[in-house]
PDB file of C-alpha atoms and ligand atoms in Angstrom:
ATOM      1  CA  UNK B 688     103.542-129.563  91.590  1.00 48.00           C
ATOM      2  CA  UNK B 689     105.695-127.144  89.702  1.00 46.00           C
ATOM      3  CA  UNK B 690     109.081-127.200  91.450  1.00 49.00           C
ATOM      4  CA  UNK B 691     111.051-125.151  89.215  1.00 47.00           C
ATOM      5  CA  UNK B 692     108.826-122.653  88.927  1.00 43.00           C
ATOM      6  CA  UNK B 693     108.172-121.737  92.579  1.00 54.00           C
ATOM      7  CA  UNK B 694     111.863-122.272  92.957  1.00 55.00           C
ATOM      8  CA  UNK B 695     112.981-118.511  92.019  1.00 49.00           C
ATOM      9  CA  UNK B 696     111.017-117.572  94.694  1.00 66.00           C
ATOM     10  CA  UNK B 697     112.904-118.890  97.424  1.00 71.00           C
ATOM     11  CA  UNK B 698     116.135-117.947  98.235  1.00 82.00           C
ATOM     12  CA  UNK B 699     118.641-120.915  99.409  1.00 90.00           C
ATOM     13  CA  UNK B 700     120.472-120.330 102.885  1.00 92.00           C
ATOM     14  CA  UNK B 701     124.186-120.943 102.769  1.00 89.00           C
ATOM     15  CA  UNK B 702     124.325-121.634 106.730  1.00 91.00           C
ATOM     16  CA  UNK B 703     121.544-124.809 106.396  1.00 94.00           C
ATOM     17  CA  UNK B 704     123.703-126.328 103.116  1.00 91.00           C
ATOM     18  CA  UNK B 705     120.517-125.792 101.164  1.00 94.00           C
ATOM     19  CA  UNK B 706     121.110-127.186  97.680  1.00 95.00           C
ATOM     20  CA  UNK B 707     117.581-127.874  96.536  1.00 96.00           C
ATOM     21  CA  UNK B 708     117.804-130.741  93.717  1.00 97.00           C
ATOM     22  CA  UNK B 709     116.342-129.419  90.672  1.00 97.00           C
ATOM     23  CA  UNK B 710     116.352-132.989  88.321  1.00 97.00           C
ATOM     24  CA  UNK B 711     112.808-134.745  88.803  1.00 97.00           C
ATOM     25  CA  UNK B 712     114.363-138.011  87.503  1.00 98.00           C
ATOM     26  CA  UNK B 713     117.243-138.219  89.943  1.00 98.00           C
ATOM     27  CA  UNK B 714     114.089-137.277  92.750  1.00 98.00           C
ATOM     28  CA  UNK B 715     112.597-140.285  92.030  1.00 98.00           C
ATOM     29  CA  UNK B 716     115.548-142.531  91.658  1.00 98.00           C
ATOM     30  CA  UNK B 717     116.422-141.692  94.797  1.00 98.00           C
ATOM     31  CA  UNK B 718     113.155-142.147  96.699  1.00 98.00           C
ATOM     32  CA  UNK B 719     112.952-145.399  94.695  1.00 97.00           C
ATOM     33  CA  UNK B 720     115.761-146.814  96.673  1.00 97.00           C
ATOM     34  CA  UNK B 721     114.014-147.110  99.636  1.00 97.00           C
ATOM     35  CA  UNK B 722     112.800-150.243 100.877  1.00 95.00           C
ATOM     36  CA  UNK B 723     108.659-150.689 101.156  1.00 93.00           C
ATOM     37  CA  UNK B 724     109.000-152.698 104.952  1.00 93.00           C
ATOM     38  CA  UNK B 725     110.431-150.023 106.801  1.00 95.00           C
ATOM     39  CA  UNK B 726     107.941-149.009 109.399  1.00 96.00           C
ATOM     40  CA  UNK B 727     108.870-144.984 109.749  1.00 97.00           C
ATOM     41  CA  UNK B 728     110.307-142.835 107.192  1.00 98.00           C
ATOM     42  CA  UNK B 729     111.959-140.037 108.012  1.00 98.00           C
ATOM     43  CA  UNK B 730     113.185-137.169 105.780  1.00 98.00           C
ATOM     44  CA  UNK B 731     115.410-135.196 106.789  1.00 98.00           C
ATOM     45  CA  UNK B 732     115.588-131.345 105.518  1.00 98.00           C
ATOM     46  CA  UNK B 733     112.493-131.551 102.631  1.00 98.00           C
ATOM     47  CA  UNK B 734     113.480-128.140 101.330  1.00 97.00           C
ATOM     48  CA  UNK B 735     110.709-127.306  98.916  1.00 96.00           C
ATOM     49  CA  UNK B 736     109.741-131.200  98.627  1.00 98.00           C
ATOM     50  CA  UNK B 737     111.494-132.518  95.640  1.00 98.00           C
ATOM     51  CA  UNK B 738     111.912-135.630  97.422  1.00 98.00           C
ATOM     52  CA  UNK B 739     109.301-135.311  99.553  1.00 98.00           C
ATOM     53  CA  UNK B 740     106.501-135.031  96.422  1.00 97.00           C
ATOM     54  CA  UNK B 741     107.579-138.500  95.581  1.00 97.00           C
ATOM     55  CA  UNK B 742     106.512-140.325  99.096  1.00 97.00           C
ATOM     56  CA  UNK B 743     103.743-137.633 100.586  1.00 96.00           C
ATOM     57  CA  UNK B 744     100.565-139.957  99.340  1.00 90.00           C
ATOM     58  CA  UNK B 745     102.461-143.404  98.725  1.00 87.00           C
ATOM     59  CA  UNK B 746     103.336-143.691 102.323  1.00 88.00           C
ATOM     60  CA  UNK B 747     101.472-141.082 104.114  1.00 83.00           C
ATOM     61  CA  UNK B 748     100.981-142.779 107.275  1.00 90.00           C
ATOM     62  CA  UNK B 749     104.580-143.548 108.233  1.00 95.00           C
ATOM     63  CA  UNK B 750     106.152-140.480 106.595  1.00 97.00           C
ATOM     64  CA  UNK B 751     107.801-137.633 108.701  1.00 98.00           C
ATOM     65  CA  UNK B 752     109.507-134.678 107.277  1.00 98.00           C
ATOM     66  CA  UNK B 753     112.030-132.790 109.821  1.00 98.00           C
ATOM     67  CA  UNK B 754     112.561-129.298 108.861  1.00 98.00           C
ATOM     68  CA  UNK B 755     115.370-126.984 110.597  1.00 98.00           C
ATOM     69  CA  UNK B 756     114.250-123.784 107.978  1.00 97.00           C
ATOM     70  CA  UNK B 757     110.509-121.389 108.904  1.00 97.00           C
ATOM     71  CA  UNK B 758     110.404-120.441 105.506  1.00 96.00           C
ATOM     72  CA  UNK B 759     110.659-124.210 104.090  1.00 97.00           C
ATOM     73  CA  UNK B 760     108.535-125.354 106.344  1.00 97.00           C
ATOM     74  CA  UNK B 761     105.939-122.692 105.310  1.00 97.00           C
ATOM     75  CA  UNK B 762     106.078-123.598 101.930  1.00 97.00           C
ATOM     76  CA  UNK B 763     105.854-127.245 102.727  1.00 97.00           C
ATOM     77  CA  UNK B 764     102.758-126.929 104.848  1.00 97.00           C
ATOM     78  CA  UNK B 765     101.095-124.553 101.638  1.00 97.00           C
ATOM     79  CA  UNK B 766     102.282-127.326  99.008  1.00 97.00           C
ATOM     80  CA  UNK B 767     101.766-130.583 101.020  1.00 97.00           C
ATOM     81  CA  UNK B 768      98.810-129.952 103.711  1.00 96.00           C
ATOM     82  CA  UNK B 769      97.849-133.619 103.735  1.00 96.00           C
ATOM     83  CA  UNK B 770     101.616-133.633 105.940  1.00 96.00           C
ATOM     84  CA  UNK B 771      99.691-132.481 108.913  1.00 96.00           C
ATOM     85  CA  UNK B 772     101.747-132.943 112.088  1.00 96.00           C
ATOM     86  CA  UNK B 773     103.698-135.318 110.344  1.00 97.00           C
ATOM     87  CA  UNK B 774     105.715-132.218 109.520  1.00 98.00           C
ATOM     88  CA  UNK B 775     107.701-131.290 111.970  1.00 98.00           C
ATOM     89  CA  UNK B 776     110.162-128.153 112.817  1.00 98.00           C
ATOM     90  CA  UNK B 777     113.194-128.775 113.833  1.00 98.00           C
ATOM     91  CA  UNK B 778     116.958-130.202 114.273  1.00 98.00           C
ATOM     92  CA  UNK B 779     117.283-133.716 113.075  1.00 98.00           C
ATOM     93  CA  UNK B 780     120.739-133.797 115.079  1.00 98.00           C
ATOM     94  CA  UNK B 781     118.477-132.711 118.389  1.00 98.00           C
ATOM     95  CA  UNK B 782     115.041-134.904 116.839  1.00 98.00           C
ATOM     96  CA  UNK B 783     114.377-137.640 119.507  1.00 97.00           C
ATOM     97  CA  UNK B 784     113.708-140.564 117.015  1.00 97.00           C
ATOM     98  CA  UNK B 785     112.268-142.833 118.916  1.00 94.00           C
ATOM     99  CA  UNK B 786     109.072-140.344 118.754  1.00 94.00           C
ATOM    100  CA  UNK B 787     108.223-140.998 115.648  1.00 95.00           C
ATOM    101  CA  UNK B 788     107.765-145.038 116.266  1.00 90.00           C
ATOM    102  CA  UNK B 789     109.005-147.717 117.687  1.00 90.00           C
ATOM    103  CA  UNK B 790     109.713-149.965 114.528  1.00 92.00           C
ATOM    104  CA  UNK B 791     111.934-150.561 111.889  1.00 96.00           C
ATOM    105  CA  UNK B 792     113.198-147.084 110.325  1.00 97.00           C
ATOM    106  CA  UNK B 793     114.592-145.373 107.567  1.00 98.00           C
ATOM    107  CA  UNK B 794     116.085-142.056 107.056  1.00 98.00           C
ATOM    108  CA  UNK B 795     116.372-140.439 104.050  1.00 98.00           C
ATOM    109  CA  UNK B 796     117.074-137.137 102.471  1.00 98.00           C
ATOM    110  CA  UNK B 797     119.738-134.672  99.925  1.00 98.00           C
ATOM    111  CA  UNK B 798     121.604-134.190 103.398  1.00 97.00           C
ATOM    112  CA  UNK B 799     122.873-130.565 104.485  1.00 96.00           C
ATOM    113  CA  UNK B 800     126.191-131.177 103.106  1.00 93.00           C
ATOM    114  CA  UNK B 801     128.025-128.905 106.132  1.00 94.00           C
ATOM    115  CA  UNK B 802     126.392-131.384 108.686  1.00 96.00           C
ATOM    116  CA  UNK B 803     126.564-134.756 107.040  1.00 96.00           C
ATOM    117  CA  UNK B 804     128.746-136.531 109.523  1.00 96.00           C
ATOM    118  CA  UNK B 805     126.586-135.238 112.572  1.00 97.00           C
ATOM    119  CA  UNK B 806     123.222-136.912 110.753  1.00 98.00           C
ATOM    120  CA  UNK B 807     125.463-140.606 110.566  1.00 97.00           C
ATOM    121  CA  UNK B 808     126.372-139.752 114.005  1.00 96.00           C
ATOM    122  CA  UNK B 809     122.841-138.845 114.922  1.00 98.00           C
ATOM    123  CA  UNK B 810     121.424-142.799 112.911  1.00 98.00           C
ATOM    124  CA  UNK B 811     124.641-144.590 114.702  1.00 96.00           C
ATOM    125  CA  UNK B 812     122.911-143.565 117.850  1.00 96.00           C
ATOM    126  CA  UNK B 813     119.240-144.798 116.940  1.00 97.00           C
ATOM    127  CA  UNK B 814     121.347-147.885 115.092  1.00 97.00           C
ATOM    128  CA  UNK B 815     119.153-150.270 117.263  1.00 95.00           C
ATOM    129  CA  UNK B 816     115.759-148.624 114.501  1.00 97.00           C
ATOM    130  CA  UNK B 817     116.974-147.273 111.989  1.00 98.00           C
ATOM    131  CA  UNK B 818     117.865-150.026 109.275  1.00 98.00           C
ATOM    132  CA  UNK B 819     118.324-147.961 106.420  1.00 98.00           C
ATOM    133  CA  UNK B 820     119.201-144.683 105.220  1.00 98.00           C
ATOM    134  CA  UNK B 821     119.468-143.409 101.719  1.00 98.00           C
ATOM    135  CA  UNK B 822     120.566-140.072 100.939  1.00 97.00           C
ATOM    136  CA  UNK B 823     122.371-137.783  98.927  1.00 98.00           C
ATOM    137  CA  UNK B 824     125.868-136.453 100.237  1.00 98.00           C
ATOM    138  CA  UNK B 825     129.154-134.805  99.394  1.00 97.00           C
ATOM    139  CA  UNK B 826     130.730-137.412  96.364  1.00 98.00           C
ATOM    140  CA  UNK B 827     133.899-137.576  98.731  1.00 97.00           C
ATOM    141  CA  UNK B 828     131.919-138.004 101.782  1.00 97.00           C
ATOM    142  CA  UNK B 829     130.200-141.355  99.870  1.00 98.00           C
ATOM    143  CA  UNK B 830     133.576-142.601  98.619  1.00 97.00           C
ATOM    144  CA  UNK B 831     134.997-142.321 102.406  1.00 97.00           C
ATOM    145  CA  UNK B 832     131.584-144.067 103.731  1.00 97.00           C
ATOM    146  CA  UNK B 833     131.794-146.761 101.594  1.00 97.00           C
ATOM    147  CA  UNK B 834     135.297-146.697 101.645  1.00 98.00           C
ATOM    148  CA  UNK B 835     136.919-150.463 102.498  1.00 97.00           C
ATOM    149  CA  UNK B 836     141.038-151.060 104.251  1.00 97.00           C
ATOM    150  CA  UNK B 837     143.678-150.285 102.055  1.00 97.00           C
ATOM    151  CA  UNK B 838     142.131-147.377 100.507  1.00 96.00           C
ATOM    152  CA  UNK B 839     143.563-143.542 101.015  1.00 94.00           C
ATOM    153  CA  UNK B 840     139.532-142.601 101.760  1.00 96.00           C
ATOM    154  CA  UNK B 841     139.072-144.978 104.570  1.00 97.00           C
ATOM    155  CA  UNK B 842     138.546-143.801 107.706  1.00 97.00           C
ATOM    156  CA  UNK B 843     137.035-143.011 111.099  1.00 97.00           C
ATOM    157  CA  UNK B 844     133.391-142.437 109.217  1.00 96.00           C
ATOM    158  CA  UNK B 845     133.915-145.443 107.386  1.00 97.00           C
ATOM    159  CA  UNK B 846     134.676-147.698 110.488  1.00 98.00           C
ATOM    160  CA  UNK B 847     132.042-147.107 112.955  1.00 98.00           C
ATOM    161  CA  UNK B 848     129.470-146.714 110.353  1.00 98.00           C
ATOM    162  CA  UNK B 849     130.589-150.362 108.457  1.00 98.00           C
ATOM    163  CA  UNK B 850     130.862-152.235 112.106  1.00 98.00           C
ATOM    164  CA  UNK B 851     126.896-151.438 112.226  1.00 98.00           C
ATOM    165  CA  UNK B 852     125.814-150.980 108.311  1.00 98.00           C
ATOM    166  CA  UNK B 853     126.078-152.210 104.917  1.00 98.00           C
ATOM    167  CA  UNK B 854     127.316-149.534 102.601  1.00 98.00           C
ATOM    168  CA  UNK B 855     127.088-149.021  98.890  1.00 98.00           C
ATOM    169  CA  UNK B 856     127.758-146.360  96.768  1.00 98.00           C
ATOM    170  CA  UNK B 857     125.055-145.919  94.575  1.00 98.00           C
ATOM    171  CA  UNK B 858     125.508-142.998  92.516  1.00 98.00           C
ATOM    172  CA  UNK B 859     126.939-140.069  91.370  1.00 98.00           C
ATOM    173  CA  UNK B 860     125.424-136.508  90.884  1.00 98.00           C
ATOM    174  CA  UNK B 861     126.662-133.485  88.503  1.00 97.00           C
ATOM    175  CA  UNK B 862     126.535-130.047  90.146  1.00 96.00           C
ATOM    176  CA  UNK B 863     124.434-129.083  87.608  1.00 96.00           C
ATOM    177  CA  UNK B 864     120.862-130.258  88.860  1.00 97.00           C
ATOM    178  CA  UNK B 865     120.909-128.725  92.047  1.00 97.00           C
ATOM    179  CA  UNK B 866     119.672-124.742  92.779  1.00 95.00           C
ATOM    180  CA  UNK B 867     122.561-123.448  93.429  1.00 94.00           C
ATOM    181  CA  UNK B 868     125.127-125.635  92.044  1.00 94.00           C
ATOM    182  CA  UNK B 869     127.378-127.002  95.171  1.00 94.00           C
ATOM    183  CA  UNK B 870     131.513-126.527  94.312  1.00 93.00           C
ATOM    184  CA  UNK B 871     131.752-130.551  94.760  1.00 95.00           C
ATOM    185  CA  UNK B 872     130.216-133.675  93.154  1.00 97.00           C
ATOM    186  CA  UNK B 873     126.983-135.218  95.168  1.00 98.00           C
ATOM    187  CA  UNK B 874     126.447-138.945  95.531  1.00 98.00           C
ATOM    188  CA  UNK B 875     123.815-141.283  97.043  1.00 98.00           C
ATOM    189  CA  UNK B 876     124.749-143.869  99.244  1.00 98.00           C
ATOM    190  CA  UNK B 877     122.788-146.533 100.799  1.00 98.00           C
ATOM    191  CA  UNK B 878     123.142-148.253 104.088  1.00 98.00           C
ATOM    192  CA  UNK B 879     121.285-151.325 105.450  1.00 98.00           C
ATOM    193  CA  UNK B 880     121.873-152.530 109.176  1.00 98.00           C
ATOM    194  CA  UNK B 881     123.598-155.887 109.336  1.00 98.00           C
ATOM    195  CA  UNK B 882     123.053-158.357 111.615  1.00 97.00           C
ATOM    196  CA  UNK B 883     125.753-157.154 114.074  1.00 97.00           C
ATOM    197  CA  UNK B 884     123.892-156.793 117.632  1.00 95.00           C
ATOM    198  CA  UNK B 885     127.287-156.787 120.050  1.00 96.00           C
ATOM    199  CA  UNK B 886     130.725-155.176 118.971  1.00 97.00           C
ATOM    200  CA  UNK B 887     132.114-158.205 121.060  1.00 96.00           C
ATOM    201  CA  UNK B 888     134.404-155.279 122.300  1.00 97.00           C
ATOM    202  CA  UNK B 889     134.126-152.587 124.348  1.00 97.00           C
ATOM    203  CA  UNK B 890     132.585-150.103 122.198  1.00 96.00           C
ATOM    204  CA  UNK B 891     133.732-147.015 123.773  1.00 97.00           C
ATOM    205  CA  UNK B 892     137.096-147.667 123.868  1.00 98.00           C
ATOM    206  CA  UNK B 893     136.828-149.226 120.056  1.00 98.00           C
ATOM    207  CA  UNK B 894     135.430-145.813 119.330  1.00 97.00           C
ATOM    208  CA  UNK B 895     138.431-144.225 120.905  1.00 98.00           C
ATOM    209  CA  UNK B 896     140.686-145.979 119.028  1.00 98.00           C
ATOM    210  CA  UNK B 897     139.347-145.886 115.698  1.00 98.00           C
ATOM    211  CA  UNK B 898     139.400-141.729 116.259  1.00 98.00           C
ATOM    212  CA  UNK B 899     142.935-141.456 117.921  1.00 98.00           C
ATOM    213  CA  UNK B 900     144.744-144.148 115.136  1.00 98.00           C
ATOM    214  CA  UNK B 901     143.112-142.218 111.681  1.00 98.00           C
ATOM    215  CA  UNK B 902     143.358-138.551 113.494  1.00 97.00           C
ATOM    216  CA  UNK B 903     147.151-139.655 113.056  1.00 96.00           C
ATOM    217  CA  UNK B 904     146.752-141.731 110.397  1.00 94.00           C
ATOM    218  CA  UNK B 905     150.282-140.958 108.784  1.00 95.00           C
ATOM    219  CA  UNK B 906     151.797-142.530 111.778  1.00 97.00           C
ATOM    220  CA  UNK B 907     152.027-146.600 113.105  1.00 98.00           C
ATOM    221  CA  UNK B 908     149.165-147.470 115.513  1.00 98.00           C
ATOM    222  CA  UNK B 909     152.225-148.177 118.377  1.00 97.00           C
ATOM    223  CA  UNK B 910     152.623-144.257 117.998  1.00 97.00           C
ATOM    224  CA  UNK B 911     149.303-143.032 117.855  1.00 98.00           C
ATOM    225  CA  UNK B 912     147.851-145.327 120.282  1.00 98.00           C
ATOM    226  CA  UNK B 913     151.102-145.140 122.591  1.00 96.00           C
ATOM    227  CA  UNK B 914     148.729-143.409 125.295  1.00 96.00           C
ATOM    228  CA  UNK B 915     146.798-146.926 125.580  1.00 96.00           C
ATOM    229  CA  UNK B 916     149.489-149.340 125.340  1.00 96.00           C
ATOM    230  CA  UNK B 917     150.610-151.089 128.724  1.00 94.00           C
ATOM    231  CA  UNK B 918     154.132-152.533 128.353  1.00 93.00           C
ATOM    232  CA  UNK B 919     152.973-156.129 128.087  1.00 93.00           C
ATOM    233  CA  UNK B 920     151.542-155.400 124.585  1.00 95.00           C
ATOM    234  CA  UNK B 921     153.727-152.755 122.784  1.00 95.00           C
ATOM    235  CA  UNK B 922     156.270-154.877 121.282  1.00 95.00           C
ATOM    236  CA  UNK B 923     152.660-156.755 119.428  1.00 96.00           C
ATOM    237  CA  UNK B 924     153.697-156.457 115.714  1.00 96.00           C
ATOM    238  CA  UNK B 925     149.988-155.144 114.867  1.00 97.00           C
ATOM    239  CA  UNK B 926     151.011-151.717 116.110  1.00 97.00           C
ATOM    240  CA  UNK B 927     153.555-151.593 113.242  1.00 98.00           C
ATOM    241  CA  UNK B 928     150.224-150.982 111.236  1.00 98.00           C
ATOM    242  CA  UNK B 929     148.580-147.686 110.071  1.00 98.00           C
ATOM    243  CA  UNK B 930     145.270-147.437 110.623  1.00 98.00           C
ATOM    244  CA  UNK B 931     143.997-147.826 106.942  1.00 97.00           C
ATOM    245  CA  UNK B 932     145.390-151.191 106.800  1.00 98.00           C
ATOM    246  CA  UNK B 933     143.026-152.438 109.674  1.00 98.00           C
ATOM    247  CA  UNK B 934     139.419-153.963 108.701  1.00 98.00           C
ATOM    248  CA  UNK B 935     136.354-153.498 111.420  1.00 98.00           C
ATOM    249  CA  UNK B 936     137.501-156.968 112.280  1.00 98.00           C
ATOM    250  CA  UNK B 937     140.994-156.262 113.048  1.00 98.00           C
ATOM    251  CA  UNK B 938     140.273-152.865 115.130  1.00 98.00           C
ATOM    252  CA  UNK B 939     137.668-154.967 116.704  1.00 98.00           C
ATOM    253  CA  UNK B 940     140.508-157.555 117.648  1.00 97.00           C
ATOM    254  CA  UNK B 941     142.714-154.965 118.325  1.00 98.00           C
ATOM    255  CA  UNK B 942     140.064-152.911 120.908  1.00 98.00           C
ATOM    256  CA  UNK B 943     140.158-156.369 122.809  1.00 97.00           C
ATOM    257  CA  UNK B 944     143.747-156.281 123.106  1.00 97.00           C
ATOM    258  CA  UNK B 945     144.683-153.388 124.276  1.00 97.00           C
ATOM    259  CA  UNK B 946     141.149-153.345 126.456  1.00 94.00           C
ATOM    260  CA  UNK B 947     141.962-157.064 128.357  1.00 84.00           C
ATOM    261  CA  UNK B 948     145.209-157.569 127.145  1.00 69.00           C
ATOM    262  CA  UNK B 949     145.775-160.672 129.557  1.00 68.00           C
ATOM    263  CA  UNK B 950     142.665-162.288 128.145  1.00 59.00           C
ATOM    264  CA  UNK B 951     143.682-162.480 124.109  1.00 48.00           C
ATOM    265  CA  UNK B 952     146.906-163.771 123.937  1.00 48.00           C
TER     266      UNK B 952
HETATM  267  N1  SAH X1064     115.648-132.103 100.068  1.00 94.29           N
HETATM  268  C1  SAH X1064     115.694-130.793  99.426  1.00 94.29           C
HETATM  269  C2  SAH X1064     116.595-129.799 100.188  1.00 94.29           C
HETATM  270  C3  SAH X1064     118.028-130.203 100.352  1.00 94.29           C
HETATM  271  S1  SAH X1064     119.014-128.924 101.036  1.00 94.29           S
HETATM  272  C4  SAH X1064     116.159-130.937  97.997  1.00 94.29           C
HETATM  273  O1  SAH X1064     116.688-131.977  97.649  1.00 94.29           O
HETATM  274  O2  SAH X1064     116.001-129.997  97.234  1.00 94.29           O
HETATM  275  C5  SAH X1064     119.111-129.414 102.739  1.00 94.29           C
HETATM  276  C6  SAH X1064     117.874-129.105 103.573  1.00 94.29           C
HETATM  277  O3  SAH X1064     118.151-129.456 104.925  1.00 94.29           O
HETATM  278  C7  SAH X1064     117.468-127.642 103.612  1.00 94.29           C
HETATM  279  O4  SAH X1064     116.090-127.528 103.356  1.00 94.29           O
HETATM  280  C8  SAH X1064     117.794-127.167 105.041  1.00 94.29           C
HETATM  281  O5  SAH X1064     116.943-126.151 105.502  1.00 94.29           O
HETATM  282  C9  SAH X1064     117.621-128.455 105.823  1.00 94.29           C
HETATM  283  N2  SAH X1064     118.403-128.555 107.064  1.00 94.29           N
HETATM  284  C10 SAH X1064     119.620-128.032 107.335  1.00 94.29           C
HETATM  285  N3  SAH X1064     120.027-128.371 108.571  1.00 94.29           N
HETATM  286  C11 SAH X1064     119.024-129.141 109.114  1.00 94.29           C
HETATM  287  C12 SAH X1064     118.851-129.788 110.387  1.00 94.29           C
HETATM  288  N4  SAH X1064     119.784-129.727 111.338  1.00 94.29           N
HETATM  289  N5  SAH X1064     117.712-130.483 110.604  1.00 94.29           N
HETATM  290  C13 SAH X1064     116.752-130.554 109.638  1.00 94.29           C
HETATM  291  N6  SAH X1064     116.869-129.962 108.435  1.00 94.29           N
HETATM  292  C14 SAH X1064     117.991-129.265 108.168  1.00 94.29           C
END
């Protein structure tokens, strides 16, 4: 196929985040990332198929393509008919996974860069299949995913998407190779589900935390987490903290506190 040339064609849509990646090489490096035992892979917003070129025969049978954009889906079905109803129309955020099998699965994709966190939202709640997920987002966006404690990038992305997933920053991508250039830097991250099967917490309320400490992250965790606190554990001298200096671990240890307080100490 002759991506750049049917490219002028199409017009990119500012509301999806449509970037289409124009550098064949970087296509392929990034499709060769994932790994061959998934059962299902899933690609999320094919565009006009740069990725999707690169998997369409070599894994036919357990490749799905979800679409949000007519026209791009149009153009897919014209340039990739052997998809059949393996392309589908739609919202990945609203895409029941489990639909597409009931095995191990991997998502990949150049992301919509205005709806990046929603899709790691979206695989943290299908975290029980999907084991892996490669793709191509905002350079800061990959720094704060793979971000570890200590560093000014960590935060509440970086937390509840480490306590469930391995992540490494793979790569970095010039503006340049993309129709039209984005204003930022890409990267591609990948993730791979650890073995974590139990928060040994209560997961809601770790989730809580995690989002009220970092959405006052300037502050100690005493004051942003003084809603939470019962007497008996204020004076603890972990809520002299900020929230960048606690690992998964320690919010982990620290949901348990302030969730059975009596229990941990
Ligand atoms: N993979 C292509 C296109 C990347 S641009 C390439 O690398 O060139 C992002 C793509 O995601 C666009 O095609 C856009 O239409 C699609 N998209 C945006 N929001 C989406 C959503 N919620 N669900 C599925 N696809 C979406």
């Amino acid at each position: 196929m002759n991506a750049e040339c049917e490219m002028r064609n199409v017009k990119p849509k500012k509301a999806l985040g449509q970037h289409f990646l124009t550098d064949q090489n970087i296509a392929r490096k990034i499709v060769e990332q994932l790994s061959p035992e998934v059962e299902t892979v899933i690609e999320v917003g094919a565009g006009m198929g740069v990725l999707t070129q690169y998997m369409v025969d070599d894994i036919r049978d357990k490749f799905y393509v979800i679409e949000i954009d007519h026209e791009s889906i149009d153009y897919l079905k014209a340039h990739f008919p052997t998809l059949g109803d393996h392309l589908v129309e739609g919202d990945f955020l609203k895409a029941d996974l489990s639909r597409f099998g009931q095995g191990n699965m991997a998502i990949i994709g150049n992301f919509p860069y205005n709806i990046s966190s929603q899709i790691f939202f979206q695989v943290l709640k299908y975290k029980e299949q999907v084991v892996e997920v490669v793709g191509m987002v905002q350079k800061e966006m990959a720094e704060r995913m793979a971000a570890k404690e200590g560093s000014k990038t960590y935060g509440i992305l970086s937390v509840l998407m480490q306590a469930w997933y391995d992540i490494d920053y793979l790569f970095t991508v010039h503006e340049n190779v993309f129709n039209p250039p984005p204003k930022v830097k890409s990267a591609v991250i990948k993730m791979r589900r650890n073995a974590v099967t139990d928060l040994g917490c209560d997961e809601k309320l770790f989730v809580t935390i995690v989002k009220q400490a970092f959405n006052q992250r300037r502050k100690t965790l005493r004051n942003s987490l003084r809603t939470l606190l019962s007497p008996d554990i204020i004076a603890d001298e972990v809520f002299n903290k900020r929230p960048e200096q606690l690992s998964v671990k320690e919010f982990i240890d620290l949901t348990n506190l302030i969730g059975n307080p009596s229990s941990t100490r």
